[in-house]
Short mmCIF file of C-alpha atoms in Angstrom, two decimals:
data_model
loop_
_atom_site.label_atom_id
_atom_site.label_comp_id
_atom_site.label_asym_id
_atom_site.label_seq_id
_atom_site.Cartn_x
_atom_site.Cartn_y
_atom_site.Cartn_z
CA UNK A 1 8.32 7.43 -30.11
CA UNK A 2 6.57 5.46 -27.38
CA UNK A 3 7.20 5.77 -23.65
CA UNK A 4 6.86 3.37 -20.74
CA UNK A 5 5.21 4.06 -17.40
CA UNK A 6 7.00 2.17 -14.64
CA UNK A 7 6.18 1.53 -10.98
CA UNK A 8 7.83 4.33 -8.96
CA UNK A 9 9.63 3.82 -5.66
CA UNK A 10 7.51 5.69 -3.12
CA UNK A 11 9.36 4.82 0.10
CA UNK A 12 12.73 3.49 1.18
CA UNK A 13 11.24 0.08 2.03
CA UNK A 14 9.05 -0.30 -1.07
CA UNK A 15 10.05 -3.21 -3.30
CA UNK A 16 6.87 -3.99 -5.26
CA UNK A 17 3.26 -3.05 -5.87
CA UNK A 18 0.04 -4.84 -6.82
CA UNK A 19 -2.26 -3.58 -9.58
CA UNK A 20 -5.76 -3.14 -8.16
CA UNK A 21 -7.37 -1.85 -11.33
CA UNK A 22 -6.98 0.09 -14.56
CA UNK A 23 -8.85 3.35 -15.15
CA UNK A 24 -7.96 3.39 -18.85
CA UNK A 25 -7.96 0.90 -21.71
CA UNK A 26 -5.85 0.29 -24.79
CA UNK A 27 -6.44 3.07 -27.32
CA UNK A 28 -7.55 5.64 -24.74
CA UNK A 29 -5.93 9.09 -24.95
CA UNK A 30 -4.14 10.21 -21.78
CA UNK A 31 -2.44 13.38 -20.62
CA UNK A 32 0.16 14.16 -18.00
CA UNK A 33 -1.33 13.98 -14.51
CA UNK A 34 -4.28 11.77 -15.48
CA UNK A 35 -4.85 8.90 -13.04
CA UNK A 36 -4.57 5.67 -15.04
CA UNK A 37 -4.41 2.95 -12.35
CA UNK A 38 -4.74 2.10 -8.66
CA UNK A 39 -1.68 0.45 -7.11
CA UNK A 40 -1.40 -1.17 -3.69
CA UNK A 41 2.00 -1.05 -1.99
CA UNK A 42 3.02 -2.55 1.33
CA UNK A 43 1.82 0.61 3.03
CA UNK A 44 -0.94 2.28 1.04
CA UNK A 45 -3.14 2.40 -2.03
CA UNK A 46 -1.92 5.01 -4.51
CA UNK A 47 -3.24 6.54 -7.71
CA UNK A 48 -0.77 6.15 -10.57
CA UNK A 49 -0.64 9.15 -12.91
CA UNK A 50 0.54 9.34 -16.49
CA UNK A 51 3.73 11.36 -16.80
CA UNK A 52 3.25 12.26 -20.47
CA UNK A 53 0.62 12.83 -23.16
CA UNK A 54 -0.27 10.16 -25.71
CA UNK A 55 -2.40 7.09 -26.34
CA UNK A 56 -2.36 3.83 -24.36
CA UNK A 57 -0.63 1.31 -26.63
CA UNK A 58 -0.46 -1.66 -24.25
CA UNK A 59 -1.28 -2.64 -20.67
CA UNK A 60 0.96 -5.66 -20.07
CA UNK A 61 0.07 -6.07 -16.39
CA UNK A 62 -3.11 -7.85 -15.32
CA UNK A 63 -5.26 -6.80 -12.37
CA UNK A 64 -4.00 -8.56 -9.25
CA UNK A 65 -0.49 -8.97 -10.61
CA UNK A 66 2.49 -7.87 -8.50
CA UNK A 67 5.19 -5.78 -10.18
CA UNK A 68 8.66 -4.90 -8.83
CA UNK A 69 9.73 -1.28 -8.45
CA UNK A 70 10.79 -0.09 -11.90
CA UNK A 71 8.64 -2.69 -13.66
CA UNK A 72 6.72 -1.62 -16.76
CA UNK A 73 3.01 -1.01 -16.15
CA UNK A 74 1.90 0.67 -19.38
CA UNK A 75 3.15 1.64 -22.82
CA UNK A 76 2.14 5.01 -24.26
CA UNK A 77 2.53 5.90 -27.92
CA UNK A 78 2.79 9.40 -29.32
CA UNK A 79 -0.64 10.89 -29.98
CA UNK A 80 0.40 12.41 -33.32
CA UNK A 81 1.64 9.03 -34.52
CA UNK A 82 -1.68 7.45 -33.60
CA UNK A 83 -3.56 10.13 -35.53
CA UNK A 84 -1.41 9.55 -38.62
CA UNK A 85 -1.57 5.79 -38.63
CA UNK A 86 -4.77 5.09 -36.74
CA UNK A 87 -4.92 2.98 -33.62
CA UNK A 88 -5.93 -0.10 -35.56
CA UNK A 89 -3.18 0.17 -38.16
CA UNK A 90 -0.16 0.51 -35.89
CA UNK A 91 2.67 -1.61 -37.25
CA UNK A 92 3.72 -4.61 -35.21
CA UNK A 93 6.93 -6.58 -35.23
CA UNK A 94 7.29 -10.15 -36.55
CA UNK A 95 5.37 -12.76 -34.59
CA UNK A 96 6.25 -16.34 -33.71
CA UNK A 97 3.80 -19.09 -34.83
CA UNK A 98 2.88 -19.87 -31.22
CA UNK A 99 2.18 -16.20 -30.57
CA UNK A 100 0.02 -15.94 -33.70
CA UNK A 101 -2.05 -18.94 -32.62
CA UNK A 102 -2.51 -17.56 -29.10
CA UNK A 103 -3.53 -14.13 -30.43
CA UNK A 104 -6.20 -15.81 -32.56
CA UNK A 105 -7.44 -17.88 -29.60
CA UNK A 106 -7.75 -14.85 -27.33
CA UNK A 107 -9.05 -12.48 -30.01
CA UNK A 108 -6.40 -9.88 -29.19
CA UNK A 109 -5.53 -6.88 -31.32
CA UNK A 110 -1.92 -7.39 -32.50
CA UNK A 111 -1.44 -3.63 -32.24
CA UNK A 112 -1.52 -3.96 -28.45
CA UNK A 113 1.52 -6.26 -28.41
CA UNK A 114 5.11 -5.21 -27.88
CA UNK A 115 7.75 -7.76 -28.82
CA UNK A 116 10.50 -8.73 -26.39
CA UNK A 117 12.22 -11.22 -28.70
CA UNK A 118 15.17 -10.61 -31.02
CA UNK A 119 14.55 -7.70 -33.38
CA UNK A 120 11.28 -6.87 -31.64
CA UNK A 121 9.81 -10.30 -32.45
CA UNK A 122 6.54 -10.96 -30.62
CA UNK A 123 6.77 -14.22 -28.70
CA UNK A 124 4.22 -16.22 -26.72
CA UNK A 125 5.21 -14.61 -23.42
CA UNK A 126 4.36 -11.17 -24.81
CA UNK A 127 0.87 -12.35 -25.71
CA UNK A 128 0.28 -13.99 -22.34
CA UNK A 129 1.46 -10.88 -20.53
CA UNK A 130 -1.00 -8.63 -22.33
CA UNK A 131 -3.79 -11.15 -21.85
CA UNK A 132 -3.09 -11.17 -18.12
CA UNK A 133 -2.52 -14.92 -18.15
CA UNK A 134 0.72 -16.72 -17.32
CA UNK A 135 1.72 -19.18 -20.05
CA UNK A 136 1.81 -22.07 -17.61
CA UNK A 137 -1.47 -21.44 -15.86
CA UNK A 138 -4.05 -20.55 -18.51
CA UNK A 139 -6.48 -23.31 -17.61
CA UNK A 140 -6.34 -22.64 -13.88
CA UNK A 141 -6.91 -18.92 -14.43
CA UNK A 142 -10.02 -19.68 -16.50
CA UNK A 143 -11.37 -21.82 -13.69
CA UNK A 144 -10.62 -19.27 -10.96
CA UNK A 145 -13.81 -18.07 -9.23
CA UNK A 146 -14.91 -14.45 -9.10
CA UNK A 147 -12.55 -11.63 -8.12
CA UNK A 148 -9.28 -13.51 -7.50
CA UNK A 149 -7.47 -10.16 -7.22
CA UNK A 150 -9.24 -9.40 -3.94
CA UNK A 151 -7.96 -12.59 -2.34
CA UNK A 152 -4.44 -11.94 -3.59
CA UNK A 153 -4.55 -8.40 -2.31
CA UNK A 154 -5.54 -9.43 1.21
CA UNK A 155 -2.92 -12.15 1.37
CA UNK A 156 -0.23 -9.70 0.23
CA UNK A 157 -0.92 -7.20 3.03
CA UNK A 158 -0.97 -9.90 5.68
CA UNK A 159 2.20 -11.48 4.33
CA UNK A 160 4.06 -8.18 4.53
CA UNK A 161 2.83 -7.53 8.06
CA UNK A 162 3.82 -11.04 9.12
CA UNK A 163 7.33 -10.46 7.77
CA UNK A 164 7.72 -7.21 9.71
CA UNK A 165 6.37 -8.71 12.91
CA UNK A 166 8.63 -11.73 12.59
CA UNK A 167 11.66 -9.48 12.09
CA UNK A 168 10.77 -7.45 15.18
CA UNK A 169 10.16 -10.52 17.35
CA UNK A 170 13.43 -12.15 16.32
CA UNK A 171 15.73 -9.13 16.47
CA UNK A 172 14.33 -6.98 19.30
CA UNK A 173 14.41 -8.13 22.97
CA UNK A 174 10.87 -7.73 24.30
CA UNK A 175 10.21 -6.80 27.93
CA UNK A 176 6.65 -6.05 29.08
CA UNK A 177 5.46 -3.85 31.95
CA UNK A 178 1.75 -3.56 32.81
CA UNK A 179 0.07 -0.81 34.83
CA UNK A 180 -3.59 -0.46 35.82
CA UNK A 181 -4.82 3.12 35.34
CA UNK A 182 -7.90 4.69 36.93
CA UNK A 183 -9.93 5.91 33.94
CA UNK A 184 -12.99 7.12 35.88
CA UNK A 185 -12.47 10.81 35.12
CA UNK A 186 -11.58 10.08 31.48
CA UNK A 187 -14.80 8.12 30.94
CA UNK A 188 -16.86 10.93 32.48
CA UNK A 189 -14.99 13.66 30.60
CA UNK A 190 -15.08 12.00 27.18
CA UNK A 191 -18.89 11.85 27.14
CA UNK A 192 -19.06 15.64 27.35
CA UNK A 193 -16.52 16.06 24.52
CA UNK A 194 -17.67 13.13 22.37
CA UNK A 195 -14.08 11.87 22.13
CA UNK A 196 -12.99 8.23 22.13
CA UNK A 197 -10.86 6.71 24.85
CA UNK A 198 -8.26 5.97 22.20
CA UNK A 199 -7.83 9.71 21.60
CA UNK A 200 -7.01 10.18 25.28
CA UNK A 201 -4.45 7.39 25.02
CA UNK A 202 -2.85 9.03 21.99
CA UNK A 203 -2.75 12.41 23.73
CA UNK A 204 -1.21 10.91 26.87
CA UNK A 205 1.46 9.14 24.82
CA UNK A 206 2.26 12.30 22.84
CA UNK A 207 2.71 14.31 26.03
CA UNK A 208 4.84 11.61 27.66
CA UNK A 209 7.12 11.33 24.64
CA UNK A 210 7.56 15.11 24.60
CA UNK A 211 8.60 15.09 28.26
CA UNK A 212 10.88 12.05 27.83
CA UNK A 213 12.49 12.46 24.38
CA UNK A 214 14.91 9.57 24.89
CA UNK A 215 11.90 7.24 24.65
CA UNK A 216 11.01 8.76 21.27
CA UNK A 217 13.91 7.15 19.44
CA UNK A 218 14.95 4.65 16.78
CA UNK A 219 17.55 1.94 17.01
CA UNK A 220 19.98 2.58 14.14
CA UNK A 221 23.35 0.88 13.58
CA UNK A 222 23.61 -0.35 17.13
CA UNK A 223 22.64 2.82 18.96
CA UNK A 224 19.55 4.76 20.04
CA UNK A 225 18.87 7.90 18.00
CA UNK A 226 16.39 10.42 19.42
CA UNK A 227 13.87 11.69 16.88
CA UNK A 228 13.02 15.41 16.71
CA UNK A 229 9.27 14.90 16.24
CA UNK A 230 6.73 12.71 18.00
CA UNK A 231 5.10 10.57 15.29
CA UNK A 232 2.76 7.97 16.77
CA UNK A 233 1.93 4.85 14.76
CA UNK A 234 -1.63 3.57 15.08
CA UNK A 235 -2.71 0.01 14.30
CA UNK A 236 -5.88 0.06 12.16
CA UNK A 237 -7.60 -3.18 11.10
CA UNK A 238 -9.33 -3.10 7.70
CA UNK A 239 -10.92 -5.59 5.32
CA UNK A 240 -7.64 -5.61 3.36
CA UNK A 241 -5.39 -6.18 6.35
CA UNK A 242 -3.63 -4.21 9.09
CA UNK A 243 -2.44 -0.69 8.27
CA UNK A 244 -0.25 1.58 10.39
CA UNK A 245 -0.99 5.26 9.69
CA UNK A 246 1.16 7.79 11.52
CA UNK A 247 -0.15 10.67 13.63
CA UNK A 248 2.68 13.08 12.83
CA UNK A 249 4.21 15.82 14.97
CA UNK A 250 1.47 15.41 17.55
CA UNK A 251 3.27 16.44 20.76
CA UNK A 252 1.91 19.99 20.51
CA UNK A 253 -1.62 19.08 19.40
CA UNK A 254 -4.68 19.62 21.58
CA UNK A 255 -6.87 16.69 22.55
CA UNK A 256 -9.53 17.69 20.02
CA UNK A 257 -6.95 18.08 17.25
CA UNK A 258 -5.51 14.65 17.99
CA UNK A 259 -9.02 13.17 17.96
CA UNK A 260 -9.88 14.80 14.63
CA UNK A 261 -6.61 13.88 12.93
CA UNK A 262 -6.72 10.29 14.19
CA UNK A 263 -10.30 9.88 12.95
CA UNK A 264 -9.26 11.14 9.50
CA UNK A 265 -6.41 8.62 9.30
CA UNK A 266 -8.63 5.73 10.40
CA UNK A 267 -11.28 6.70 7.84
CA UNK A 268 -8.73 6.86 5.02
CA UNK A 269 -7.26 3.53 6.08
CA UNK A 270 -10.70 1.90 6.01
CA UNK A 271 -11.38 3.31 2.52
CA UNK A 272 -7.94 2.38 1.19
CA UNK A 273 -7.01 6.02 0.61
CA UNK A 274 -3.90 6.42 2.73
CA UNK A 275 -1.01 8.24 1.10
CA UNK A 276 2.60 7.01 1.30
CA UNK A 277 3.50 9.95 3.54
CA UNK A 278 0.79 8.85 6.00
CA UNK A 279 2.80 5.74 6.80
CA UNK A 280 6.42 6.90 7.14
CA UNK A 281 8.68 8.06 9.99
CA UNK A 282 6.75 6.61 12.93
CA UNK A 283 8.64 6.84 16.23
CA UNK A 284 6.32 5.06 18.69
CA UNK A 285 3.50 2.53 18.24
CA UNK A 286 0.15 2.28 20.02
CA UNK A 287 -2.04 -0.79 19.63
CA UNK A 288 -5.49 -0.57 21.23
CA UNK A 289 -7.69 -3.66 21.45
CA UNK A 290 -9.79 -2.46 24.34
CA UNK A 291 -12.79 -1.69 22.14
CA UNK A 292 -12.89 -5.42 21.30
CA UNK A 293 -13.13 -6.41 24.96
CA UNK A 294 -9.58 -7.81 24.99
CA UNK A 295 -8.20 -7.98 28.54
CA UNK A 296 -4.64 -9.06 27.74
CA UNK A 297 -2.38 -9.36 24.70
CA UNK A 298 1.26 -8.93 23.71
CA UNK A 299 2.25 -6.23 21.24
CA UNK A 300 5.29 -6.67 18.99
CA UNK A 301 7.80 -3.90 18.31
CA UNK A 302 8.69 -3.32 14.67
CA UNK A 303 12.10 -1.85 13.79
CA UNK A 304 13.51 0.75 13.85
CA UNK A 305 11.20 1.69 16.73
CA UNK A 306 12.26 0.66 20.23
CA UNK A 307 9.02 0.69 22.22
CA UNK A 308 5.27 0.31 21.90
CA UNK A 309 2.18 0.86 24.04
CA UNK A 310 -0.71 -1.55 24.27
CA UNK A 311 -4.17 -0.67 25.58
CA UNK A 312 -6.66 -3.26 26.77
CA UNK A 313 -10.27 -3.28 27.97
CA UNK A 314 -11.41 -0.39 30.12
CA UNK A 315 -13.87 -1.53 32.81
CA UNK A 316 -14.81 -1.60 36.47
CA UNK A 317 -12.72 -3.56 38.98
#
């Protein structure tokens, strides 16, 4: 009996994911734990693993396509059944005339199709789904220039971030306070340690939040709730959009430990290798645009957090 692999829910906020690429093809044998696809969520890029042994029977989702949580990504048939019948001789259900014509046009193997019609009948939509082409946009997909999935991926990340920022701006009263800080000693000290100014900012914030725990809180159901751990959210710009990895439980870390851990998170964000747990439970946000020469900007708080810290250009006055 075949089995479906569906998109798992990896966080409370996750609603959908985008297929970045398949690592297997139809007819390939797979085993439990084998990575079969790369999926991009609103927070990270994850490696999807097979949860059973068998043979890939169908991959109904095209690269670049967005799938809701629980949506079917792959169909896996029993390996013993494939050995008995052969991958090319797997029985298929009845097929509609339109589906038959489309299969011939695309040169598809009917064995890769799974019928969604009455009695398992294969209809046109089943063919288009496997082909990775929507039935109403075949011509436009053929004319699409190279790598449309990359464009879709970038737009998705920015759209999600825009939604979160809009929610924060509309629902959270924003009040800004600006202080000028003498960074002379920090600049001199960091050269000896080979540590970025941003690491000093992170360390200062972690220490401040430890000393003033009421600041390290979420707004939940109309009241402030102090959080037991200091988890600082960093804003990291990448080619795919803005990511917000979390420097977790950092109030007791040394300056060097904070610097090392922050560098690891930034590197993984740039390479698209953040894990879902790298992006959850942030309690305070730091946005630093000083390295870009920015002298003034306004940061936006995203719920459920209540405060954020912005850092601007460091220079002589």
